[in-house]
CSV table of N, CA and C in Angstrom, one decimal:
chain,number,residue,atom,x,y,z
A,1,MET,N,120.6,40.0,69.5
A,1,MET,CA,122.3,39.8,70.4
A,1,MET,C,121.7,41.2,70.9
A,2,ARG,N,121.9,41.9,72.0
A,2,ARG,CA,121.9,43.5,72.8
A,2,ARG,C,123.0,43.7,72.3
A,3,LYS,N,122.7,45.6,72.1
A,3,LYS,CA,123.7,45.9,71.7
A,3,LYS,C,124.7,45.6,73.0
A,4,LEU,N,125.9,46.5,72.9
A,4,LEU,CA,126.6,46.6,74.4
A,4,LEU,C,126.5,47.9,74.6
A,5,LEU,N,126.7,48.1,75.9
A,5,LEU,CA,126.4,49.8,76.4
A,5,LEU,C,127.4,50.2,77.0
A,6,PRO,N,128.6,50.8,77.0
A,6,PRO,CA,129.8,52.1,77.3
A,6,PRO,C,129.7,52.0,78.8
A,7,LEU,N,130.6,51.5,79.6
A,7,LEU,CA,131.0,50.6,80.8
A,7,LEU,C,130.9,51.9,82.1
A,8,PRO,N,130.1,53.4,81.4
A,8,PRO,CA,128.8,54.1,82.9
A,8,PRO,C,127.4,54.2,82.6
A,9,LYS,N,127.3,53.7,81.6
A,9,LYS,CA,125.6,53.0,81.4
A,9,LYS,C,125.5,51.8,82.0
A,10,ALA,N,126.6,51.3,81.5
A,10,ALA,CA,126.1,49.9,81.5
A,10,ALA,C,126.4,49.4,83.6
A,11,LYS,N,127.2,50.0,84.4
A,11,LYS,CA,127.1,50.3,85.4
A,11,LYS,C,125.8,50.9,85.5
A,12,GLU,N,125.3,52.1,85.7
A,12,GLU,CA,124.3,52.6,86.3
A,12,GLU,C,123.4,51.5,86.3
A,13,GLU,N,122.6,51.1,85.1
A,13,GLU,CA,122.2,49.9,84.8
A,13,GLU,C,122.1,49.0,85.8
A,14,LEU,N,124.0,47.7,86.3
A,14,LEU,CA,123.3,46.5,86.8
A,14,LEU,C,123.1,47.3,88.4
A,15,LYS,N,123.4,49.0,88.7
A,15,LYS,CA,122.8,49.3,89.8
A,15,LYS,C,120.5,50.1,89.7
A,16,ARG,N,121.0,49.6,88.6
A,16,ARG,CA,119.0,49.9,88.8
A,16,ARG,C,118.9,48.5,89.1
A,17,LEU,N,119.2,47.8,88.3
A,17,LEU,CA,118.2,46.5,88.1
A,17,LEU,C,119.1,45.5,89.9
A,18,GLN,N,119.8,45.3,90.4
A,18,GLN,CA,119.9,45.4,91.5
A,18,GLN,C,119.3,45.9,92.9
A,19,GLU,N,118.8,46.9,92.1
A,19,GLU,CA,118.3,47.8,93.8
A,19,GLU,C,116.9,47.6,93.4
A,20,TYR,N,116.2,46.8,92.2
A,20,TYR,CA,114.3,46.4,91.1
A,20,TYR,C,114.4,44.8,91.6
A,21,ILE,N,116.3,44.3,91.9
A,21,ILE,CA,115.7,43.5,92.2
A,21,ILE,C,115.7,42.6,94.1
A,22,GLU,N,116.4,43.2,94.9
A,22,GLU,CA,116.4,43.7,95.9
A,22,GLU,C,115.0,44.4,96.8
A,23,LEU,N,114.7,45.3,96.0
A,23,LEU,CA,112.8,45.7,96.2
A,23,LEU,C,111.9,44.6,95.6
A,24,VAL,N,112.3,43.5,95.4
A,24,VAL,CA,111.5,42.9,94.9
A,24,VAL,C,111.1,41.4,96.0
A,25,GLU,N,112.3,41.4,95.6
A,25,GLU,CA,112.4,40.4,96.9
A,25,GLU,C,112.2,40.6,99.0
A,26,THR,N,112.8,41.3,98.9
A,26,THR,CA,112.2,42.5,100.5
A,26,THR,C,110.8,42.8,100.5
A,27,TYR,N,110.0,41.8,99.3
A,27,TYR,CA,108.6,43.8,99.9
A,27,TYR,C,107.7,43.0,100.6
A,28,GLU,N,106.7,43.1,101.6
A,28,GLU,CA,106.6,41.8,102.3
A,28,GLU,C,105.3,42.3,101.7
A,29,ALA,N,104.4,41.4,101.0
A,29,ALA,CA,102.6,41.6,100.6
A,29,ALA,C,101.9,40.5,101.6
A,30,TYR,N,101.3,42.2,102.1
A,30,TYR,CA,100.5,41.5,104.0
A,30,TYR,C,99.6,42.0,103.7
A,31,THR,N,98.6,42.8,102.0
A,31,THR,CA,97.6,42.7,101.5
A,31,THR,C,97.1,42.7,99.9
A,32,LEU,N,95.6,42.2,99.3
A,32,LEU,CA,95.6,42.1,97.5
A,32,LEU,C,96.9,43.0,97.4
A,33,ASP,N,96.8,44.2,96.8
A,33,ASP,CA,97.0,45.1,96.9
A,33,ASP,C,98.9,44.8,96.0
A,34,ARG,N,99.2,44.4,97.7
A,34,ARG,CA,100.5,44.1,97.4
A,34,ARG,C,100.4,42.9,96.8
A,35,LYS,N,100.1,41.7,97.3
A,35,LYS,CA,100.4,40.4,96.6
A,35,LYS,C,100.4,40.5,95.3
A,36,ILE,N,99.4,41.5,94.8
A,36,ILE,CA,99.2,41.6,93.1
A,36,ILE,C,100.5,42.8,92.7
A,37,ILE,N,101.0,43.1,93.2
A,37,ILE,CA,102.3,43.9,93.1
A,37,ILE,C,103.7,43.5,92.9
A,38,LYS,N,103.8,42.2,94.0
A,38,LYS,CA,104.6,41.3,93.8
A,38,LYS,C,105.0,40.4,93.3
A,39,GLU,N,103.5,39.6,92.7
A,39,GLU,CA,103.1,38.8,91.7
A,39,GLU,C,103.6,39.0,90.5
A,40,TYR,N,103.1,41.0,90.3
A,40,TYR,CA,103.5,41.1,88.2
A,40,TYR,C,104.9,41.4,88.4
A,41,ALA,N,105.6,41.7,90.0
A,41,ALA,CA,106.9,41.8,89.4
A,41,ALA,C,107.8,40.4,89.6
A,42,LEU,N,107.2,39.8,89.8
A,42,LEU,CA,107.9,38.3,89.2
A,42,LEU,C,107.2,37.8,87.7
A,43,THR,N,106.6,38.3,87.2
A,43,THR,CA,106.0,37.2,86.8
A,43,THR,C,105.6,38.6,85.2
A,44,ASN,N,105.0,39.5,85.5
A,44,ASN,CA,104.8,40.9,84.0
A,44,ASN,C,104.3,40.6,83.8
A,45,SER,N,102.8,39.5,83.7
A,45,SER,CA,101.7,38.9,83.1
A,45,SER,C,100.7,39.1,84.3
A,46,ILE,N,99.7,40.3,83.3
A,46,ILE,CA,98.3,40.0,83.9
A,46,ILE,C,97.4,38.7,84.8
A,47,LEU,N,97.8,38.2,83.3
A,47,LEU,CA,97.3,36.9,83.0
A,47,LEU,C,97.5,36.1,84.6
A,48,LYS,N,98.7,35.6,84.6
A,48,LYS,CA,98.9,35.4,85.6
A,48,LYS,C,98.8,35.2,87.0
A,49,VAL,N,98.7,37.0,87.1
A,49,VAL,CA,98.4,37.0,88.7
A,49,VAL,C,97.2,37.6,88.9
A,50,SER,N,96.7,37.6,87.6
A,50,SER,CA,94.8,37.3,88.2
A,50,SER,C,94.2,36.0,87.5
A,51,GLN,N,95.5,34.3,87.6
A,51,GLN,CA,95.2,33.5,88.1
A,51,GLN,C,95.8,32.7,89.0
A,52,SER,N,96.6,33.4,89.3
A,52,SER,CA,97.2,32.7,90.7
A,52,SER,C,97.0,33.3,91.7
A,53,LEU,N,96.2,34.3,91.8
A,53,LEU,CA,95.4,35.2,93.1
A,53,LEU,C,94.0,34.8,93.1
A,54,ASN,N,93.8,34.5,91.7
A,54,ASN,CA,91.8,34.4,91.7
A,54,ASN,C,91.1,35.1,92.0
A,55,ILE,N,91.8,36.6,91.1
A,55,ILE,CA,91.0,37.4,91.1
A,55,ILE,C,90.9,37.7,89.7
A,56,GLU,N,89.7,38.5,89.0
A,56,GLU,CA,89.5,40.2,87.8
A,56,GLU,C,90.8,40.1,88.0
A,57,LYS,N,91.0,40.6,85.6
A,57,LYS,CA,92.8,40.6,85.6
A,57,LYS,C,91.4,42.5,85.5
A,58,ASP,N,90.6,42.9,85.3
A,58,ASP,CA,90.6,44.2,85.8
A,58,ASP,C,90.9,44.7,86.2
A,59,TYR,N,90.7,44.4,87.8
A,59,TYR,CA,91.4,44.7,89.0
A,59,TYR,C,92.7,44.5,89.6
A,60,VAL,N,93.1,43.8,88.5
A,60,VAL,CA,95.0,43.9,88.6
A,60,VAL,C,95.3,45.0,88.5
A,61,ARG,N,94.7,45.2,86.5
A,61,ARG,CA,95.2,46.7,86.2
A,61,ARG,C,94.9,47.8,86.1
A,62,THR,N,93.7,48.1,87.8
A,62,THR,CA,93.2,48.9,88.4
A,62,THR,C,94.2,49.2,89.3
A,63,VAL,N,95.0,48.0,89.8
A,63,VAL,CA,95.6,48.2,90.8
A,63,VAL,C,96.8,49.2,91.0
A,64,LEU,N,97.7,48.1,89.4
A,64,LEU,CA,99.6,48.6,88.7
A,64,LEU,C,98.5,50.6,88.3
A,65,LYS,N,98.0,51.3,87.9
A,65,LYS,CA,97.6,52.7,87.2
A,65,LYS,C,97.3,53.3,88.6
A,66,ARG,N,97.5,53.0,89.5
A,66,ARG,CA,97.0,53.2,91.0
A,66,ARG,C,98.5,54.2,91.3
A,67,ARG,N,98.8,54.8,91.9
A,67,ARG,CA,98.9,56.4,91.6
A,67,ARG,C,100.0,56.4,93.1
A,68,THR,N,101.1,56.3,93.7
A,68,THR,CA,101.3,55.8,94.4
A,68,THR,C,103.0,55.9,95.7
A,69,SER,N,103.0,55.8,95.9
A,69,SER,CA,104.2,56.5,97.1
A,69,SER,C,105.4,55.1,97.1
A,70,ASP,N,104.5,53.8,96.8
A,70,ASP,CA,105.8,52.3,97.2
A,70,ASP,C,106.2,52.5,96.2
A,71,PRO,N,107.9,52.4,96.5
A,71,PRO,CA,109.6,52.5,95.7
A,71,PRO,C,109.1,50.8,94.2
A,72,LEU,N,108.6,50.0,94.7
A,72,LEU,CA,108.4,48.6,93.8
A,72,LEU,C,107.3,49.0,93.0
A,73,HIS,N,105.8,49.7,93.6
A,73,HIS,CA,104.9,50.0,92.9
A,73,HIS,C,105.0,50.5,91.6
A,74,LYS,N,106.0,51.6,92.5
A,74,LYS,CA,106.0,53.3,91.4
A,74,LYS,C,106.9,52.5,90.1
A,75,MET,N,107.8,51.4,90.3
A,75,MET,CA,108.6,50.5,89.2
A,75,MET,C,107.2,49.9,88.5
A,76,ILE,N,106.8,50.0,88.9
A,76,ILE,CA,105.8,48.7,88.1
A,76,ILE,C,105.6,48.9,87.4
A,77,ARG,N,104.7,50.6,88.1
A,77,ARG,CA,102.8,50.9,87.1
A,77,ARG,C,104.2,51.5,86.2
A,78,THR,N,105.4,52.3,86.2
A,78,THR,CA,106.0,52.8,85.2
A,78,THR,C,106.0,52.0,83.8
A,79,GLY,N,107.0,51.0,84.6
A,79,GLY,CA,107.7,49.6,83.4
A,79,GLY,C,106.1,49.1,83.1
A,80,TYR,N,105.2,49.2,83.6
A,80,TYR,CA,103.0,48.6,82.8
A,80,TYR,C,102.6,49.6,81.9
A,81,MET,N,102.8,51.2,82.6
A,81,MET,CA,102.9,51.6,81.6
A,81,MET,C,103.3,52.4,80.3
A,82,THR,N,104.5,51.7,80.4
A,82,THR,CA,105.1,51.9,78.9
A,82,THR,C,105.5,50.4,77.9
A,83,LYS,N,104.6,49.3,79.0
A,83,LYS,CA,104.0,48.7,78.3
A,83,LYS,C,103.7,48.5,77.2
A,84,THR,N,101.9,49.3,77.8
A,84,THR,CA,100.5,48.9,76.9
A,84,THR,C,100.5,50.8,76.6
A,85,LYS,N,101.1,51.7,76.6
A,85,LYS,CA,100.9,52.7,75.5
A,85,LYS,C,100.6,52.9,74.2
A,86,HIS,N,101.4,52.0,73.8
A,86,HIS,CA,100.9,51.4,72.3
A,86,HIS,C,99.3,52.0,73.1
A,87,ASN,N,98.7,51.0,73.2
A,87,ASN,CA,97.1,50.6,73.1
A,87,ASN,C,96.4,51.9,73.9
A,88,ARG,N,97.0,53.0,74.2
A,88,ARG,CA,96.6,54.3,74.6
A,88,ARG,C,96.7,55.6,73.6
A,89,ARG,N,97.1,55.4,72.7
A,89,ARG,CA,97.5,56.6,71.7
A,89,ARG,C,95.5,57.1,71.2
A,90,LYS,N,95.9,58.3,71.2
A,90,LYS,CA,94.7,58.4,70.5
A,90,LYS,C,95.1,59.0,69.5
A,91,TYR,N,94.8,58.7,68.6
A,91,TYR,CA,94.3,58.8,67.6
A,91,TYR,C,93.6,60.1,66.9
C-alpha cells in the first residue's frame, strides 16, 4: 500500500495528474513521432508501441529521447529517462 501524502502534497499530485490526463486525451497525433508519444503515454511500453505501430524499438527509443518543446513529449521523456536511469549509469 502506498503511504498517504500530506494534504497540500496530495493536492499538488492530483493537479499534476489531471494536467497529464488532459494532455494525453487532447493530444493530436498527426505524425508518426506524435503517434509514438501518444501511444507510449497510453501504454508506457516501448514493446507495445513498436508492435502496434509496426516499427522498430530503436526508433521508438530515439523519438522518446529527443529534446522538444512539446509539453506531453517533455513529460514522457522525463518519465522515460527516470525509468531507464539504472541502465545508463556509468561504473
